[in-house]
Coordinates of N, CA and C in Angstrom, one line a residue:
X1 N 74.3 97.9 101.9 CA 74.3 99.2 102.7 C 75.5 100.0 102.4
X2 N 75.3 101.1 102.7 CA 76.9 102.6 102.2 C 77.7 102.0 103.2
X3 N 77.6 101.5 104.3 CA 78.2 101.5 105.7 C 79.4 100.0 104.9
X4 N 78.4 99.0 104.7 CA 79.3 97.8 104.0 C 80.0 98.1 102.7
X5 N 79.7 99.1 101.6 CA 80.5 99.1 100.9 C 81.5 100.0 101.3
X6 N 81.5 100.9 102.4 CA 82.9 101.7 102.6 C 83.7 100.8 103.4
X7 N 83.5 99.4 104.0 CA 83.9 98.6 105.1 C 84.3 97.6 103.8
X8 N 83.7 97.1 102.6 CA 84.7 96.1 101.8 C 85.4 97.4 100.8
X9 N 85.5 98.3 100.4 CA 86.3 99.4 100.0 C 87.8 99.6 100.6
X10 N 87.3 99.8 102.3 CA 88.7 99.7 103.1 C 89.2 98.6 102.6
X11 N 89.0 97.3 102.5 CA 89.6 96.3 103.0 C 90.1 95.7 101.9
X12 N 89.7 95.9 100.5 CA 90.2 96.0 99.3 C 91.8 96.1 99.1
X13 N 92.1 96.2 99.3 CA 93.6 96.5 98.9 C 94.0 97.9 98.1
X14 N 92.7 98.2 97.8 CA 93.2 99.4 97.0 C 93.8 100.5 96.8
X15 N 94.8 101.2 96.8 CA 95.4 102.6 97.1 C 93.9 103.4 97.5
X16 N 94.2 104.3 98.1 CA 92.7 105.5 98.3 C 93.4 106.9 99.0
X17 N 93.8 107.7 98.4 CA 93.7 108.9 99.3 C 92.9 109.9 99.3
X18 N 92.4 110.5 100.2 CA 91.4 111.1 100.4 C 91.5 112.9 99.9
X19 N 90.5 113.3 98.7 CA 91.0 114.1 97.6 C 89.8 115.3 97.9
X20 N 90.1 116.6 98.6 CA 89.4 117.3 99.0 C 88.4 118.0 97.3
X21 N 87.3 118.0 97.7 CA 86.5 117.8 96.9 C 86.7 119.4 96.1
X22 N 87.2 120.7 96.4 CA 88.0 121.9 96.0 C 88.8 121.1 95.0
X23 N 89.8 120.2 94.7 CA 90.8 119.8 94.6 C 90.6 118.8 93.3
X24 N 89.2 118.6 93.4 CA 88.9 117.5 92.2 C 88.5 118.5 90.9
X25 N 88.8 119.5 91.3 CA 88.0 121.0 89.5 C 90.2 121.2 89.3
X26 N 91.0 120.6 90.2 CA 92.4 120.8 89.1 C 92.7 120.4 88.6
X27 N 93.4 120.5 87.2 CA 94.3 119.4 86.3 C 95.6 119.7 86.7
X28 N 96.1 118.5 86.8 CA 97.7 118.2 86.8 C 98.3 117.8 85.4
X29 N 99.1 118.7 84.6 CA 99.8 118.5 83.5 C 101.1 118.2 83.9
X30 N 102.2 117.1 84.0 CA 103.4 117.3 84.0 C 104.5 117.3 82.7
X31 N 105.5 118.7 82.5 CA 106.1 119.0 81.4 C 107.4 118.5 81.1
X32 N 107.9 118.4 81.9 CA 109.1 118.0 82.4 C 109.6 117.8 83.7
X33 N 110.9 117.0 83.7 CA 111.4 116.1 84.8 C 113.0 116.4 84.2
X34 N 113.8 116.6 85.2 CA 115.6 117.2 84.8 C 115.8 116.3 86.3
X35 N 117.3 115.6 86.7 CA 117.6 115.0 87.6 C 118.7 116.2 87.8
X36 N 119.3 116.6 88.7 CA 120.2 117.2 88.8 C 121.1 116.8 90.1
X37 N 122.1 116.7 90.5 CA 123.2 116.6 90.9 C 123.1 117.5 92.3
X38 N 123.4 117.4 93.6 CA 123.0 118.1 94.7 C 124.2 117.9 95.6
X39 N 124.1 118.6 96.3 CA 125.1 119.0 97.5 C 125.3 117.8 98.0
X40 N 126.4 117.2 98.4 CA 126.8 116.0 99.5 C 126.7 114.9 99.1
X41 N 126.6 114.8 97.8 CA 126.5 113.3 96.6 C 125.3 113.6 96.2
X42 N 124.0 113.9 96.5 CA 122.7 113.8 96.7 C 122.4 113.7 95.1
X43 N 120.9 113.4 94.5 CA 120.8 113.4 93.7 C 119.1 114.1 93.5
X44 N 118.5 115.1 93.1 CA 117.3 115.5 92.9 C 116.5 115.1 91.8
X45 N 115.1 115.1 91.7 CA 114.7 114.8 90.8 C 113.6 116.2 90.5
X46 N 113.6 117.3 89.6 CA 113.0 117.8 89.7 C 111.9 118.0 88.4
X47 N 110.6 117.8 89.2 CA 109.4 117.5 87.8 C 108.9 119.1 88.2
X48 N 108.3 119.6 86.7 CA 107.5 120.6 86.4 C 106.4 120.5 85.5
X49 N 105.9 121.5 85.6 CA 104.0 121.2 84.7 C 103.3 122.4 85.0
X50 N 102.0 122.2 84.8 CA 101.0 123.1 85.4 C 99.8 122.5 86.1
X51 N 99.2 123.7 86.9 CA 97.6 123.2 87.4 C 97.1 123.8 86.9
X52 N 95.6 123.5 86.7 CA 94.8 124.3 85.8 C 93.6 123.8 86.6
X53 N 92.8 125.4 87.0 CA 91.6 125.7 87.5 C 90.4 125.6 86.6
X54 N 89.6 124.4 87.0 CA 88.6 124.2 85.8 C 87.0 124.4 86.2
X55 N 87.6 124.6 87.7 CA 86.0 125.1 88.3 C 85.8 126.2 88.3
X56 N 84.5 126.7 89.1 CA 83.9 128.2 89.0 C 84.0 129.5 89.8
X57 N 85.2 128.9 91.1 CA 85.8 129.8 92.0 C 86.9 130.0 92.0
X58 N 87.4 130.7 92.1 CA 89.2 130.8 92.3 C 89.5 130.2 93.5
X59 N 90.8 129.4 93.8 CA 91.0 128.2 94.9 C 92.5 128.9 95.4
X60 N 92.6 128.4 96.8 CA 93.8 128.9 97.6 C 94.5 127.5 98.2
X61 N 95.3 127.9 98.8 CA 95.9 126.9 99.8 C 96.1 125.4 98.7
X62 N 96.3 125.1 97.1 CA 96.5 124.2 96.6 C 98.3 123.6 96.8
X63 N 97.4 122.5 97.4 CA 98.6 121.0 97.5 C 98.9 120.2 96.9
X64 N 99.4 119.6 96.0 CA 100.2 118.8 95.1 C 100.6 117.9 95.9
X65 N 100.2 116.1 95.4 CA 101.3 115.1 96.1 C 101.9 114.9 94.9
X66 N 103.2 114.0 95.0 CA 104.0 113.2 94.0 C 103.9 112.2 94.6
X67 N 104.4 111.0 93.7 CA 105.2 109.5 93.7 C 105.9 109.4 92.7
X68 N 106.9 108.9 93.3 CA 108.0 108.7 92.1 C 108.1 107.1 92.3
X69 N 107.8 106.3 90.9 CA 107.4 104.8 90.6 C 108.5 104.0 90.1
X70 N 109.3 102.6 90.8 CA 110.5 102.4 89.6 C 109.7 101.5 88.5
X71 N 110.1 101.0 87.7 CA 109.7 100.0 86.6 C 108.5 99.1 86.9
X72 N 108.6 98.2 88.3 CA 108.0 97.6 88.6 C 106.3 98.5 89.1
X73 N 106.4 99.7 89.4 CA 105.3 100.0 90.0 C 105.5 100.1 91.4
X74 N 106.6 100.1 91.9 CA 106.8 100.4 93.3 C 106.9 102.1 93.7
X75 N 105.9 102.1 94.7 CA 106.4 103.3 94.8 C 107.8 103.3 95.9
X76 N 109.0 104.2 95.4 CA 110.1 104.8 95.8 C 110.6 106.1 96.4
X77 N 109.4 106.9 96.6 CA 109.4 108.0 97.1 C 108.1 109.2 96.7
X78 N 107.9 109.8 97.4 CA 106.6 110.2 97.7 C 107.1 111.9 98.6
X79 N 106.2 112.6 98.2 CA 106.3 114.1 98.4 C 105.0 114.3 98.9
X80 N 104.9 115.6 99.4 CA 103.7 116.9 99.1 C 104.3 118.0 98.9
X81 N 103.4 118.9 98.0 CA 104.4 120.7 98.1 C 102.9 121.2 97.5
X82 N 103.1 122.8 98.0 CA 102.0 123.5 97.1 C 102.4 123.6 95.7
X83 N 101.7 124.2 95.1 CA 101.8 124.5 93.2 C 102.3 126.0 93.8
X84 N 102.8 126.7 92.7 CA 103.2 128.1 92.3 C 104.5 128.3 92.5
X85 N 105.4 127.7 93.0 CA 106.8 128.3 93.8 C 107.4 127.4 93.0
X86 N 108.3 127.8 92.5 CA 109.2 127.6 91.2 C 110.5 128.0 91.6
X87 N 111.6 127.8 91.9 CA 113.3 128.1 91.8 C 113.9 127.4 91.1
X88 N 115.0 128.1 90.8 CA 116.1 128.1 90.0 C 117.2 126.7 90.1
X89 N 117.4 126.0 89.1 CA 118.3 124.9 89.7 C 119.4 125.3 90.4
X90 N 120.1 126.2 90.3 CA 121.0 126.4 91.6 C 120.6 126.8 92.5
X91 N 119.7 127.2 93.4 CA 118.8 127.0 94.4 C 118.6 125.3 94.7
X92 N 118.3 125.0 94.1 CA 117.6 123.7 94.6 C 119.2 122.5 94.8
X93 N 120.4 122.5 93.7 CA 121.1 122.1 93.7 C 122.0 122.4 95.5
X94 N 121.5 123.7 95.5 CA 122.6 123.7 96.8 C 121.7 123.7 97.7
X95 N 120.9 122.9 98.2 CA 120.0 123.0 99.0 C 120.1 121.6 99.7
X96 N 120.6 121.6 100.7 CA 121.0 120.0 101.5 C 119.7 119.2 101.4
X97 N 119.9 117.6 101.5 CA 119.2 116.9 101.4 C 118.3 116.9 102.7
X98 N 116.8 116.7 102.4 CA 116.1 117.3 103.6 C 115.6 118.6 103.7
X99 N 115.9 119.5 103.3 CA 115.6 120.9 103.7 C 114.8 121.5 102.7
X100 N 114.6 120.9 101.8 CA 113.9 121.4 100.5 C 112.3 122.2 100.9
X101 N 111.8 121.4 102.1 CA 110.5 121.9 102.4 C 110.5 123.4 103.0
X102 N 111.2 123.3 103.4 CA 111.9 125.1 103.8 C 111.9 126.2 102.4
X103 N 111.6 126.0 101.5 CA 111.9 126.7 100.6 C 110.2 126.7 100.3
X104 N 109.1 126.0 100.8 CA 107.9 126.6 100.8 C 107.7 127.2 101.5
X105 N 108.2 127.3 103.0 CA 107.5 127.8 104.1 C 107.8 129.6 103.9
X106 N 106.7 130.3 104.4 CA 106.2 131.5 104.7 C 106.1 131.9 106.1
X107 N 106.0 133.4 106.6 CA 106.1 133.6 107.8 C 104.9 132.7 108.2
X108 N 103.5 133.0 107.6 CA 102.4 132.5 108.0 C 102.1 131.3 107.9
X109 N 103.4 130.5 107.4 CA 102.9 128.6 107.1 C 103.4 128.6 105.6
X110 N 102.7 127.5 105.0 CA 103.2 127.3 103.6 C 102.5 128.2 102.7
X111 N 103.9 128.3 101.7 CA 103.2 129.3 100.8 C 101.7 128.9 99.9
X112 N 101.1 129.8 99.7 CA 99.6 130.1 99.6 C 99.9 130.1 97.9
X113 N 99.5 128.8 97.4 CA 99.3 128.8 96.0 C 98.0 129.2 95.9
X114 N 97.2 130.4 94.9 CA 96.5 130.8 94.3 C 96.0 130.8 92.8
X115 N 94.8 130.2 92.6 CA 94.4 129.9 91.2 C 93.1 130.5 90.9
X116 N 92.6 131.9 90.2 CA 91.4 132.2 90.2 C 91.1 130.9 89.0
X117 N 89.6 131.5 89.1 CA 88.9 131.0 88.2 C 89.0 130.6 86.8
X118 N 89.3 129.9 86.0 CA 89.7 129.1 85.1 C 91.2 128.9 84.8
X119 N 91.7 129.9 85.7 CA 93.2 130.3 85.6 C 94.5 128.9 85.7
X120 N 95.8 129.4 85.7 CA 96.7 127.8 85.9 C 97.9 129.0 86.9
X121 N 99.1 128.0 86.9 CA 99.8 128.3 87.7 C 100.9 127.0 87.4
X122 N 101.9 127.4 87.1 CA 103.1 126.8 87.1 C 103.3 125.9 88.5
X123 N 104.0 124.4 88.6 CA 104.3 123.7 89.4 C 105.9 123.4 89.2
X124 N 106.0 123.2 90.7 CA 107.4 122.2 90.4 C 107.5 121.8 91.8
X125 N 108.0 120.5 91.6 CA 108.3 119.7 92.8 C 109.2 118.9 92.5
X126 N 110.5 118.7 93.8 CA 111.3 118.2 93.9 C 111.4 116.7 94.9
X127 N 111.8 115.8 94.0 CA 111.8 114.2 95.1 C 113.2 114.6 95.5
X128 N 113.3 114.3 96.5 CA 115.2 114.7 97.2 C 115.6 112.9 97.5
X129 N 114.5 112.4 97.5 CA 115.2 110.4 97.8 C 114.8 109.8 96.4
X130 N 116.0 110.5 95.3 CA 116.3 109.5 94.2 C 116.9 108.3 94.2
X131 N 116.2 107.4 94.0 CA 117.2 105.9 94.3 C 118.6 106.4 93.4
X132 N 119.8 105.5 93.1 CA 120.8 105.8 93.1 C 120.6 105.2 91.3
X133 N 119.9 103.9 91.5 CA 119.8 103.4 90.1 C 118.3 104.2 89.1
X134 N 117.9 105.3 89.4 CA 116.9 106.2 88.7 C 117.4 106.2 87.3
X135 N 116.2 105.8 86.4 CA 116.6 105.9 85.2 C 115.2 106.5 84.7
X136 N 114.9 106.9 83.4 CA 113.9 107.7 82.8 C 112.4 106.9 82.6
X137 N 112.6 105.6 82.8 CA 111.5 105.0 82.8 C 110.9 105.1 84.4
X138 N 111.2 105.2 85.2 CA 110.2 105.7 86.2 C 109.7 106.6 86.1
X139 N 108.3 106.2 86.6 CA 107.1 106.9 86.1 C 106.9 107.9 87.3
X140 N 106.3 109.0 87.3 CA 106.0 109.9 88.1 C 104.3 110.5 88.1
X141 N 104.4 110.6 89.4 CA 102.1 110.8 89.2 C 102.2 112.4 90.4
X142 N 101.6 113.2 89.4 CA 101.3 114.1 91.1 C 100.1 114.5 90.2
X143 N 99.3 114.7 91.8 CA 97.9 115.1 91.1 C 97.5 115.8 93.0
X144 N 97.0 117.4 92.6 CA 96.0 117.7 93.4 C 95.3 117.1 94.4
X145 N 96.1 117.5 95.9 CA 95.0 116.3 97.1 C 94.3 117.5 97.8
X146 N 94.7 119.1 97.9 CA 94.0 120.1 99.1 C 94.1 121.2 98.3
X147 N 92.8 122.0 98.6 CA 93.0 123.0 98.3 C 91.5 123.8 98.8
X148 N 90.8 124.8 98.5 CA 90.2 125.9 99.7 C 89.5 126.6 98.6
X149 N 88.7 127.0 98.6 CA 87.6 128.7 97.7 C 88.7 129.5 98.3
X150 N 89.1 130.3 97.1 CA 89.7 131.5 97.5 C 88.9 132.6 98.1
X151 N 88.8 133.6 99.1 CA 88.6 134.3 99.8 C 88.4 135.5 98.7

C-alpha cells in the first residue's frame, strides 16, 4: 500500500527533505567557494554559482539550502538563504558572526529572489560555522528546497 511505503520510507534512515515541487524545474550550479577571514577571529565560507529556471513559468520567493560536508561525509553546518543577493567581500567580512541573515531581510520579509522563465540568477551563500580545521576537500551541496509561480 502508498500508506506502508511512506511508513518503511520514514523509517529508512534516509536523509529526505521535503522539495517544493516549483523548486524541482531549478538547477543549482556551484562556481566557486573563497573562505575569508571575518570580524572577531571568525572564519566565512563563501560559495557562489547560479540557478537556472528550466520550467515554463517564471518562479519567486526561491530558497536555496546548503551543507557544508567534512571528508568523512559529516554534515558540519547547514544554511538556508534566497538566490539573487550577492555582496561584496567586505560586506560579508565585517559582518559579525550570526547576523549574516540580516543582509537578506527586506522591509516585507526576505528578499524575493525572482527567475522568469528559462532565465538564471546569480547565488551566493555564506556558512558563518567554518570548522576551524576546513580544508578544500569538504564537499559542499546546495540545491533548491522553496520557491512559488511568479505573479
Amino acid at each position: 500500500s502508498e500508506f506502508g511505503n511512506q511508513v518503511s520510507f520514514a523509517f529508512s534512515g534516509r536523509q529526505y527533505e521535503a522539495i517544493a515541487d516549483e523548486a524541482r524545474d531549478l538547477d543549482v550550479t556551484v562556481s566557486g567557494r573563497k573562505l575569508v577571514a571575518a570580524a572577531g577571529g571568525a572564519q566565512y565560507l563563501i560559495v557562489s554559482g547560479e540557478v537556472l529556471n528550466r520550467g515554463f513559468t517564471g518562479l519567486s520567493r526561491i530558497v536555496l539550502s546548503g551543507k557544508l560536508q567534512d571528508p568523512a561525509g559529516e554534515t558540519v553546518a547547514e544554511l538556508r538563504a534566497p538566490c539573487g543577493k550577492v555582496l561584496d567581500e567586505g560586506t560579508i567580512a565585517r559582518t559579525p558572526k550570526g547576523s549574516m541573515a540580516g543582509h537578506y531581510m527586506e522591509r516585507e520579509g526576505l528578499y524575493n529572489c525572482v527567475i522568469s522563465y528559462k532565465g538564471s540568477s546569480p547565488f551566493q551563500v555564506v556558512f558563518e560555522d567554518v570548522p576551524a580545521g576546513y580544508e578544500p576537500s569538504y564537499q559542499v551541496q546546495i540545491k533548491a528546497v522553496s520557491a512559488q509561480t511568479a505573479e
